[in-house]
Short mmCIF file of N, CA and C in Angstrom, two decimals:
data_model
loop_
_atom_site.label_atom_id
_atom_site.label_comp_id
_atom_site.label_asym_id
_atom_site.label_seq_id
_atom_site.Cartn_x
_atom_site.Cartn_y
_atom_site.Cartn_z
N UNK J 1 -40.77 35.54 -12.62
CA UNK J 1 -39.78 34.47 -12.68
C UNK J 1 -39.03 34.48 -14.02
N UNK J 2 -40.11 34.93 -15.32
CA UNK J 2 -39.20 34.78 -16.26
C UNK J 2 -37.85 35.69 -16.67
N UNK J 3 -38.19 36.93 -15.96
CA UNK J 3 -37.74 38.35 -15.95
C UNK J 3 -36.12 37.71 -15.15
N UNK J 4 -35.81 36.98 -14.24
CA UNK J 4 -35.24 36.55 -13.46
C UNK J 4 -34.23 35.68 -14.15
N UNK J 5 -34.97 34.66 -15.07
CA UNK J 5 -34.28 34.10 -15.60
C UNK J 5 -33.51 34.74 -16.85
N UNK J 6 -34.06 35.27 -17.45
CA UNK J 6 -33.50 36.09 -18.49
C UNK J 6 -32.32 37.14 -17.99
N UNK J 7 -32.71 37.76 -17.42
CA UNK J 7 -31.36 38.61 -16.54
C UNK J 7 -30.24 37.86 -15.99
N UNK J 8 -30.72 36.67 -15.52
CA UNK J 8 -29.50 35.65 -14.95
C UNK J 8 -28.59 35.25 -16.43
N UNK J 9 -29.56 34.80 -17.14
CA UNK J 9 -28.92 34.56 -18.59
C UNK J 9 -27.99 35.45 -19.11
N UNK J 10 -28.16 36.51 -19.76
CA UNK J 10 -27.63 37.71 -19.76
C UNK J 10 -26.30 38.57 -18.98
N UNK J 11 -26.85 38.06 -17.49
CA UNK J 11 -25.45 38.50 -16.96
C UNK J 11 -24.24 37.51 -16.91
N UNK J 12 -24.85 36.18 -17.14
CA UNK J 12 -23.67 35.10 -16.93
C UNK J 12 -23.40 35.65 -18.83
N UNK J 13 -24.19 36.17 -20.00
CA UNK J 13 -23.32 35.92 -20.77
C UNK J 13 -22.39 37.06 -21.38
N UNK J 14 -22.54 38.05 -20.11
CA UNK J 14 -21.87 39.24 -20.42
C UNK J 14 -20.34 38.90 -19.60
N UNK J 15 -20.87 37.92 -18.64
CA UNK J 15 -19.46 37.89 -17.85
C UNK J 15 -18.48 36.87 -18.73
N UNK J 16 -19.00 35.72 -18.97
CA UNK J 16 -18.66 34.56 -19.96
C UNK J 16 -17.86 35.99 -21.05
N UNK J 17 -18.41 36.85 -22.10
CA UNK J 17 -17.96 37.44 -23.31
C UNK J 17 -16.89 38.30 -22.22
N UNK J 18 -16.43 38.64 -21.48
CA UNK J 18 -15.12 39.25 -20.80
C UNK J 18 -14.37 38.44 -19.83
N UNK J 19 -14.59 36.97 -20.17
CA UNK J 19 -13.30 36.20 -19.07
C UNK J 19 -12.57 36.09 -20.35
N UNK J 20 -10.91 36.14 -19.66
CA UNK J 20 -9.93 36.02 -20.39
C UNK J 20 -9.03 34.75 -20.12
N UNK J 21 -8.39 34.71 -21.37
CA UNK J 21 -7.28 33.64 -20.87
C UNK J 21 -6.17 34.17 -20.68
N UNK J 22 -5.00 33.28 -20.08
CA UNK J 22 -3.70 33.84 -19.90
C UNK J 22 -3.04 34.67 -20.65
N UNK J 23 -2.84 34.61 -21.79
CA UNK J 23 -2.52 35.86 -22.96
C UNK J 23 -3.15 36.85 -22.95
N UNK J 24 -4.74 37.03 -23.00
CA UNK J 24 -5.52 37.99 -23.20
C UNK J 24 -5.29 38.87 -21.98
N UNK J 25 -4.85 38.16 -20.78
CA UNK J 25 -5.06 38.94 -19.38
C UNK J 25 -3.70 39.82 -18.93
N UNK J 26 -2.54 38.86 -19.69
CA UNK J 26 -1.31 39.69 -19.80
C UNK J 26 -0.87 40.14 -20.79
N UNK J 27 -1.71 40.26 -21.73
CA UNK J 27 -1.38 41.67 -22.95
C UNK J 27 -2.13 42.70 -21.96
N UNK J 28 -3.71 42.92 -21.09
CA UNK J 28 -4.17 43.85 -20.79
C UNK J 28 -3.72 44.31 -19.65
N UNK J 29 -2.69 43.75 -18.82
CA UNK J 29 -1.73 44.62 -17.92
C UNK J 29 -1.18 45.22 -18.48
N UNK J 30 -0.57 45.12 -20.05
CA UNK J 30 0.63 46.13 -20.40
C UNK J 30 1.84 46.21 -19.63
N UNK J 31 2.10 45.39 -19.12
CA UNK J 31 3.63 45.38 -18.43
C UNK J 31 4.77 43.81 -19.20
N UNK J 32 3.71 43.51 -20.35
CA UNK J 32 3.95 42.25 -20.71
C UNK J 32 4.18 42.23 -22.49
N UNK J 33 4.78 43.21 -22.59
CA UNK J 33 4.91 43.46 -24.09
C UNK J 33 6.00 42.27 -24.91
N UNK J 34 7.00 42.20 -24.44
CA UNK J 34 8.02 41.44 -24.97
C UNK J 34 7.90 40.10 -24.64
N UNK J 35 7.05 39.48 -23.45
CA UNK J 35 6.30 38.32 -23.29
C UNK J 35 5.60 37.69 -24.20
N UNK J 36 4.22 38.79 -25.05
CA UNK J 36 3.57 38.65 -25.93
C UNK J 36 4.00 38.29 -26.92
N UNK J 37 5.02 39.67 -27.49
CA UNK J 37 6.02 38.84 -28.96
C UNK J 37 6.75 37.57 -28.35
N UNK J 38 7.30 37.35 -27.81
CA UNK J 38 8.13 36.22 -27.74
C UNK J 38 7.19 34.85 -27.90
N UNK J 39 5.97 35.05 -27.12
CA UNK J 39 4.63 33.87 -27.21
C UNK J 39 4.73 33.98 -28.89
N UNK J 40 4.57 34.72 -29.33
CA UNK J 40 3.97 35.20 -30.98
C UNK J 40 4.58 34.63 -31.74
N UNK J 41 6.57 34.82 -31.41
CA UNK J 41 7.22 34.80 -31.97
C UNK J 41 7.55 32.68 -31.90
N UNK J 42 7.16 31.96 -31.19
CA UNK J 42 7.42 30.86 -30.70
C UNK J 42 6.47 29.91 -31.03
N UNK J 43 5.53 30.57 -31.64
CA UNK J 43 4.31 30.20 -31.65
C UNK J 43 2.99 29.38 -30.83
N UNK J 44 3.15 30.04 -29.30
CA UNK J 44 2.57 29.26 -28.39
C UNK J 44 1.29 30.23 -28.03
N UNK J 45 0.91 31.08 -28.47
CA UNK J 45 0.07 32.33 -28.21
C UNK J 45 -1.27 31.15 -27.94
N UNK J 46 -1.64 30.24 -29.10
CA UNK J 46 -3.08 29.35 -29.18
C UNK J 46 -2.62 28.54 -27.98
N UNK J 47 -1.43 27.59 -27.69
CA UNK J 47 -0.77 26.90 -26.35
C UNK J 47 -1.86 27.68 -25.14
N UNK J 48 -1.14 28.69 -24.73
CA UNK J 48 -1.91 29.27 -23.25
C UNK J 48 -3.06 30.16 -24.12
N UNK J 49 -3.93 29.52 -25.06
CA UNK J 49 -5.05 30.23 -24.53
C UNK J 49 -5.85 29.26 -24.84
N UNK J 50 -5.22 27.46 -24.69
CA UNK J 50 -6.31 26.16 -24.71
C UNK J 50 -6.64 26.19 -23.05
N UNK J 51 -7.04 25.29 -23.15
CA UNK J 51 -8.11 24.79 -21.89
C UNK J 51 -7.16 24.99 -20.52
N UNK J 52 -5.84 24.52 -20.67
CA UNK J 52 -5.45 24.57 -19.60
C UNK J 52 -5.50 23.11 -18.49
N UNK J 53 -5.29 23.95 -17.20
CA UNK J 53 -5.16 24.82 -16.36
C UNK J 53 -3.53 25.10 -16.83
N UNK J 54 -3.03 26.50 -16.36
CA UNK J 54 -1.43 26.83 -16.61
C UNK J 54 -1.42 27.45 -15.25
N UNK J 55 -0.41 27.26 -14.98
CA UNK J 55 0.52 28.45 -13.72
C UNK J 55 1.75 28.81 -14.65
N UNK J 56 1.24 30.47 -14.87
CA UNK J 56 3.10 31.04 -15.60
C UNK J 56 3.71 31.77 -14.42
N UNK J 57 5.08 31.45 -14.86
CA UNK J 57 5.58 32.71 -14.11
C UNK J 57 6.18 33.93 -15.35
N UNK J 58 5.55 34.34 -15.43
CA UNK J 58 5.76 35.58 -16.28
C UNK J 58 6.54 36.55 -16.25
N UNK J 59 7.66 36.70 -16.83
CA UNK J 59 8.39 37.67 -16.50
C UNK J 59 7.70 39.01 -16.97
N UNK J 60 8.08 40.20 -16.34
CA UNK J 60 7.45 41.49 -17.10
C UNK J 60 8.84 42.22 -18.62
N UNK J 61 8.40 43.47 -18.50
CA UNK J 61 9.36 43.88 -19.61
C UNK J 61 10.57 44.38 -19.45
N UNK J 62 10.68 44.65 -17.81
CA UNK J 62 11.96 45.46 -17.06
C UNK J 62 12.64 43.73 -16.80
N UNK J 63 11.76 42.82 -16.57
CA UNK J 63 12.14 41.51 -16.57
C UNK J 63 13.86 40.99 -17.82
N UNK J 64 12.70 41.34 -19.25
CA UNK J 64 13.45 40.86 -20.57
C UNK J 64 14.21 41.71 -20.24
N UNK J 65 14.35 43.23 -20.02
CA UNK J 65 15.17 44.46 -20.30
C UNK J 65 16.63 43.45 -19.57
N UNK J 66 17.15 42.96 -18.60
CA UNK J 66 17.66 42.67 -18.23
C UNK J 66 18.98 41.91 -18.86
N UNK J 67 18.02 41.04 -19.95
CA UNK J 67 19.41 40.30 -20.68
C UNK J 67 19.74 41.41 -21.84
N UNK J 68 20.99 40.95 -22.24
CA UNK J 68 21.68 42.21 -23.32
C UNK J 68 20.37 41.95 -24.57
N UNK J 69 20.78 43.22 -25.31
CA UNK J 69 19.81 43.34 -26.60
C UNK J 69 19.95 42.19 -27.57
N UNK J 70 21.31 41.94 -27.73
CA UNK J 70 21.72 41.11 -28.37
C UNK J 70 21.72 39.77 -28.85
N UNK J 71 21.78 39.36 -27.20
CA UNK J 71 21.33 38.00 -26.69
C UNK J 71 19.62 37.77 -26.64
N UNK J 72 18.72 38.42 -26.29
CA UNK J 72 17.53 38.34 -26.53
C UNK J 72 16.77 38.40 -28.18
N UNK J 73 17.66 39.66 -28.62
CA UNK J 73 16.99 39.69 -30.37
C UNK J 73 17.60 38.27 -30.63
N UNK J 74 18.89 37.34 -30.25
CA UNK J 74 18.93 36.37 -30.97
C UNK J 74 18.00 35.16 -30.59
N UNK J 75 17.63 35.03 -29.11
CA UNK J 75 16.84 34.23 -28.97
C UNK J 75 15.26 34.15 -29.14
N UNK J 76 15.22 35.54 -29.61
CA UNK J 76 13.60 35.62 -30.52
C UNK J 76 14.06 35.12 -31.85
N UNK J 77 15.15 34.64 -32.29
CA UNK J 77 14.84 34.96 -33.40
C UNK J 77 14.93 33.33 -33.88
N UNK J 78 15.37 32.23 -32.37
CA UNK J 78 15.99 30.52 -32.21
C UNK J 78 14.33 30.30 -31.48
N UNK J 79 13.66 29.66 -33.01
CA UNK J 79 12.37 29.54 -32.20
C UNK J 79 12.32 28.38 -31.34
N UNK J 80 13.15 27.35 -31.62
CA UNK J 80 13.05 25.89 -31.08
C UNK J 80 13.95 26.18 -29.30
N UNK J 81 14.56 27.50 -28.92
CA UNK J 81 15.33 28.18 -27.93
C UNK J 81 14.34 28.30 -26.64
N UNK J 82 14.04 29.57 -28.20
CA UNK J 82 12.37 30.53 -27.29
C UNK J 82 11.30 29.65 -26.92
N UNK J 83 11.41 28.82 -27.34
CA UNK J 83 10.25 27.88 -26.87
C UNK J 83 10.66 27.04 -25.89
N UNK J 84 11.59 26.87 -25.42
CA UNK J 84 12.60 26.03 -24.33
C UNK J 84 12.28 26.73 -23.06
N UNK J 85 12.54 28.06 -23.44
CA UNK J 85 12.65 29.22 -22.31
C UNK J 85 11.70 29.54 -21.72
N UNK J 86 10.60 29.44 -23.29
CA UNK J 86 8.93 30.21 -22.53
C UNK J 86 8.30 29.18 -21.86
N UNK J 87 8.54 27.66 -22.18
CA UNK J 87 7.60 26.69 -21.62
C UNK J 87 8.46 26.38 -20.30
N UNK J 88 9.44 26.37 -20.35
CA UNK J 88 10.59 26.72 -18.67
C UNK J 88 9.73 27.19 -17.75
N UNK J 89 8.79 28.47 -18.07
CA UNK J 89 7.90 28.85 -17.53
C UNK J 89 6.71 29.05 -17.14
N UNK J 90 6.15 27.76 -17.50
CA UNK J 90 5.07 27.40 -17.22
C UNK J 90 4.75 25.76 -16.78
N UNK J 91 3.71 25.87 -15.76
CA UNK J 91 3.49 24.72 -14.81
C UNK J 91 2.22 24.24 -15.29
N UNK J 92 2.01 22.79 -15.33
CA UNK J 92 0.64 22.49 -15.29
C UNK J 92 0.02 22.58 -14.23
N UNK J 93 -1.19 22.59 -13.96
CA UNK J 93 -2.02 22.79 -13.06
C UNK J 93 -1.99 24.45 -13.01
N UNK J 94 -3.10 24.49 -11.89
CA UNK J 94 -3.56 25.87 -11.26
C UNK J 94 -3.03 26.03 -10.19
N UNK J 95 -1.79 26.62 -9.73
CA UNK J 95 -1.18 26.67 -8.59
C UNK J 95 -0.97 27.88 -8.12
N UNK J 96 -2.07 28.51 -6.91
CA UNK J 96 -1.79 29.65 -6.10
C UNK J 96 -0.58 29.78 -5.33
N UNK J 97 -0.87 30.86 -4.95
CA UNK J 97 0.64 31.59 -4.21
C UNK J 97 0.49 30.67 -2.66
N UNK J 98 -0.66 30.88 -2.55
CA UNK J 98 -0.81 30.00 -0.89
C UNK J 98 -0.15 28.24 -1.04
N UNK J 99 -0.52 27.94 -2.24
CA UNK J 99 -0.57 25.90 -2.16
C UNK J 99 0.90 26.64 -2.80
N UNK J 100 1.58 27.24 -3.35
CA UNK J 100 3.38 27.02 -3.62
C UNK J 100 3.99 26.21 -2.25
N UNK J 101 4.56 25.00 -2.81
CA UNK J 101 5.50 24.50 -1.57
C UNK J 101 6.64 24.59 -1.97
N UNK J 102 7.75 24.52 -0.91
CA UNK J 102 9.54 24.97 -1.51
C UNK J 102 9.93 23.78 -1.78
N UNK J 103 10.38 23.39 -2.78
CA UNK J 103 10.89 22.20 -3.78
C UNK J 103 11.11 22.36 -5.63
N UNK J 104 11.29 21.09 -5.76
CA UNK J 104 11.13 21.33 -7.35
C UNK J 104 9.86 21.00 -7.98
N UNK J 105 9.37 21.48 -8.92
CA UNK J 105 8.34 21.16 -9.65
C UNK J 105 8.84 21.22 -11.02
N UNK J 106 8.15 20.38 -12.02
CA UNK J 106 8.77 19.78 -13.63
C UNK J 106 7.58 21.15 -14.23
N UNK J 107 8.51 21.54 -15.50
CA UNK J 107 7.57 22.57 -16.05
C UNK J 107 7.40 21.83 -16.96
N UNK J 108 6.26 22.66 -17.93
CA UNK J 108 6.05 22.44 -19.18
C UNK J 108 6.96 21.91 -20.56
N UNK J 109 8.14 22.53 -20.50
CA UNK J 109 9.40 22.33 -21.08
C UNK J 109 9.98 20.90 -20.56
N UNK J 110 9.69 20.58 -19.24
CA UNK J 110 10.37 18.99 -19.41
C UNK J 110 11.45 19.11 -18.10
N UNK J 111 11.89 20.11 -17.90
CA UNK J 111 13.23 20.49 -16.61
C UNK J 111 12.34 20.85 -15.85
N UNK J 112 13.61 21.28 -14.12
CA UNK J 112 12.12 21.61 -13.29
C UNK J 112 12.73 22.73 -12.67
N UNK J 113 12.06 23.53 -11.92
CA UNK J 113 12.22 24.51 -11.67
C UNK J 113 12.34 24.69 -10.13
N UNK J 114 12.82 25.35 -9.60
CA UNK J 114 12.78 24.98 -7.87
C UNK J 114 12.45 26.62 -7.44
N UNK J 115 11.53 25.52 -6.54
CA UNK J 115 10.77 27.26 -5.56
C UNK J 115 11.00 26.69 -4.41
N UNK J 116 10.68 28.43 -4.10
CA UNK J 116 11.41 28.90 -2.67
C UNK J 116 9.83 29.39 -1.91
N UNK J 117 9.96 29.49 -0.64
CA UNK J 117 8.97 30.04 0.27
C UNK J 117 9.60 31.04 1.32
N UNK J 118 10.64 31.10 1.30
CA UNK J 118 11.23 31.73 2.40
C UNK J 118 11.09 33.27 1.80
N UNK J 119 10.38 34.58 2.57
CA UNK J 119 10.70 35.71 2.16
C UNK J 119 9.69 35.79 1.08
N UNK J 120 8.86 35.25 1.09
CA UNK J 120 8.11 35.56 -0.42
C UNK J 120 8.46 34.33 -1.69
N UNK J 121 7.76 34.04 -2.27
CA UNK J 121 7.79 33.08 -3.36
C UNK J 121 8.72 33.49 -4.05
N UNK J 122 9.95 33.05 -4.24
CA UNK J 122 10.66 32.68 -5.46
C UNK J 122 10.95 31.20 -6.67
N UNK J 123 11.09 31.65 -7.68
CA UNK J 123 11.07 30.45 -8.96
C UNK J 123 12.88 30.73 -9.77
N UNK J 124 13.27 29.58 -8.97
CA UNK J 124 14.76 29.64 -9.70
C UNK J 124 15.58 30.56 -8.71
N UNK J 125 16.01 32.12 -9.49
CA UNK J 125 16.74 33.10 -8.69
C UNK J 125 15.37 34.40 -8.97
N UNK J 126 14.61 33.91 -9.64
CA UNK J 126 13.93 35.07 -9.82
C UNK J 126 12.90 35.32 -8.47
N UNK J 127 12.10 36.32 -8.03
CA UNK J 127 11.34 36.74 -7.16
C UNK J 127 9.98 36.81 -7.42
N UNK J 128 9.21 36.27 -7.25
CA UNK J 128 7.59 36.88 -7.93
C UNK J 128 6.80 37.99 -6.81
N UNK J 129 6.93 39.08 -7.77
CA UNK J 129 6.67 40.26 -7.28
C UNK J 129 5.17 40.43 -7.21
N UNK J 130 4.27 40.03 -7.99
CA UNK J 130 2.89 39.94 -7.96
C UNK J 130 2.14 38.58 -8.29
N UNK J 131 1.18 37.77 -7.57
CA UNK J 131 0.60 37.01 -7.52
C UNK J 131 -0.41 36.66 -7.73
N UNK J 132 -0.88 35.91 -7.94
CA UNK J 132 -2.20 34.93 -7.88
C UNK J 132 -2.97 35.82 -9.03
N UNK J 133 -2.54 36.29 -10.81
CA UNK J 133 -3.70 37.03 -11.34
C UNK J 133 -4.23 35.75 -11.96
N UNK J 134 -5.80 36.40 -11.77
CA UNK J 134 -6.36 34.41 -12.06
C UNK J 134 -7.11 35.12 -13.74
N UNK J 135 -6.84 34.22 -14.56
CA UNK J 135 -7.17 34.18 -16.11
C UNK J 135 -8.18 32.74 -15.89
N UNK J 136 -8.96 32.90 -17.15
CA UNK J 136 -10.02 31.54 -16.87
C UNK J 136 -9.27 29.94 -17.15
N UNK J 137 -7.83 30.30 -17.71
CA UNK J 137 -7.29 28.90 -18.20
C UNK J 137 -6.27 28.59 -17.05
N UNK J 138 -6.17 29.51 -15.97
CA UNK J 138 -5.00 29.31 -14.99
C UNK J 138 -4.76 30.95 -14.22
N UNK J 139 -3.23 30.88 -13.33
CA UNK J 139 -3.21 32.01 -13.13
C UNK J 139 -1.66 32.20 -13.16
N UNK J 140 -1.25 33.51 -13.15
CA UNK J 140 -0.08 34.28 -13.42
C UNK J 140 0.33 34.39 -12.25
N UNK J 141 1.66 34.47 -12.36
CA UNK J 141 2.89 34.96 -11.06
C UNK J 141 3.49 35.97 -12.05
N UNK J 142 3.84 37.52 -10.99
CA UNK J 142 4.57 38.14 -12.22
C UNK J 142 6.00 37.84 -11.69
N UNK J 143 7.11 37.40 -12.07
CA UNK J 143 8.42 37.43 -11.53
C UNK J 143 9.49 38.65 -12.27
N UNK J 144 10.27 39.19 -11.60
CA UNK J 144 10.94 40.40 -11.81
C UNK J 144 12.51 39.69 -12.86
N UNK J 145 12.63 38.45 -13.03
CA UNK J 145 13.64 38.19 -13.95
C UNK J 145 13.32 37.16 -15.49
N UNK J 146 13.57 36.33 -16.25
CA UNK J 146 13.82 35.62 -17.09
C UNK J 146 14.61 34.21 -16.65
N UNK J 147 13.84 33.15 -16.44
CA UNK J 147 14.80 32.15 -15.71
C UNK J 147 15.22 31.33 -17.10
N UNK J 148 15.97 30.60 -16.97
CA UNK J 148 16.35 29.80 -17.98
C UNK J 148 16.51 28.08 -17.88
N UNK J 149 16.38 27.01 -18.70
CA UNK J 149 16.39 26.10 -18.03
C UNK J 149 17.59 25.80 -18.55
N UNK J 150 18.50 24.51 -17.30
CA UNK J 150 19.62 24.23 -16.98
C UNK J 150 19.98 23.33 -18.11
#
């Protein structure tokens, strides 16, 4: 019995030392590079990796690639902007791809964002191309654009 307990111990604290939070889980896709700096750069990196729960919709890096160079190096560089933009994108609560209903929902930032169900989940004009990655503080939508709030 004791052998039992000790191994139970052990494996919950090997699993516990590799759950991640939302940052940690989308730096280790690597499709989330310019996400990361921009968190970094905004200073919300400690933000999504408190308690939570978050739903992001995350854009990837072909995502950022999208707006001109120009316009993006300047809005890394308008932290009170970047922080408009990045919390634009994020929801409280833990909200799967299944419970998404088509309406508006208020983000983090204060504006709200309107999703779609028709054809696949969309947020705004953007598309979320991959779903439901679950981090221990919430979970990720990856969306293929940069939405902005109105």
């Amino acid at each position: 019995m004791k052998k039992i307990i000790v191994l139970s111990a052990l494996s919950f604290a090997a699993l516990s030392a590799s759950a991640k939070d939302i940052v940690d889980t989308a730096v280790a896709a690597g499709k989330f590079n310019t996400l990361a700096t921009a968190l970094q750069a905004a200073g919300l990196v400690d933000t999504l990796k408190g308690p939570g729960p978050f739903t992001v919709f995350a854009p990837t890096d072909e995502a950022f690639a999208k707006i001109p160079k120009a316009d993006l190096d300047a809005l890394l560089k308008d932290k009170a902007k970047l922080s408009a933009v990045l919390t634009y994108h994020v929801v409280s609560g833990k909200v799967m791809a299944k419970d998404v209903k088509a309406g508006k929902v208020k983000t983090v930032q204060g504006s709200e964002l309107m999703l779609g169900t028709t054809g696949g989940v969309t947020v705004d004009a953007a598309k979320v191309v991959q779903a439901d990655i679950v981090a221990d503080n919430g979970v990720i939508h990856v969306i293929d654009s940069v939405v902005l709030p109105k």
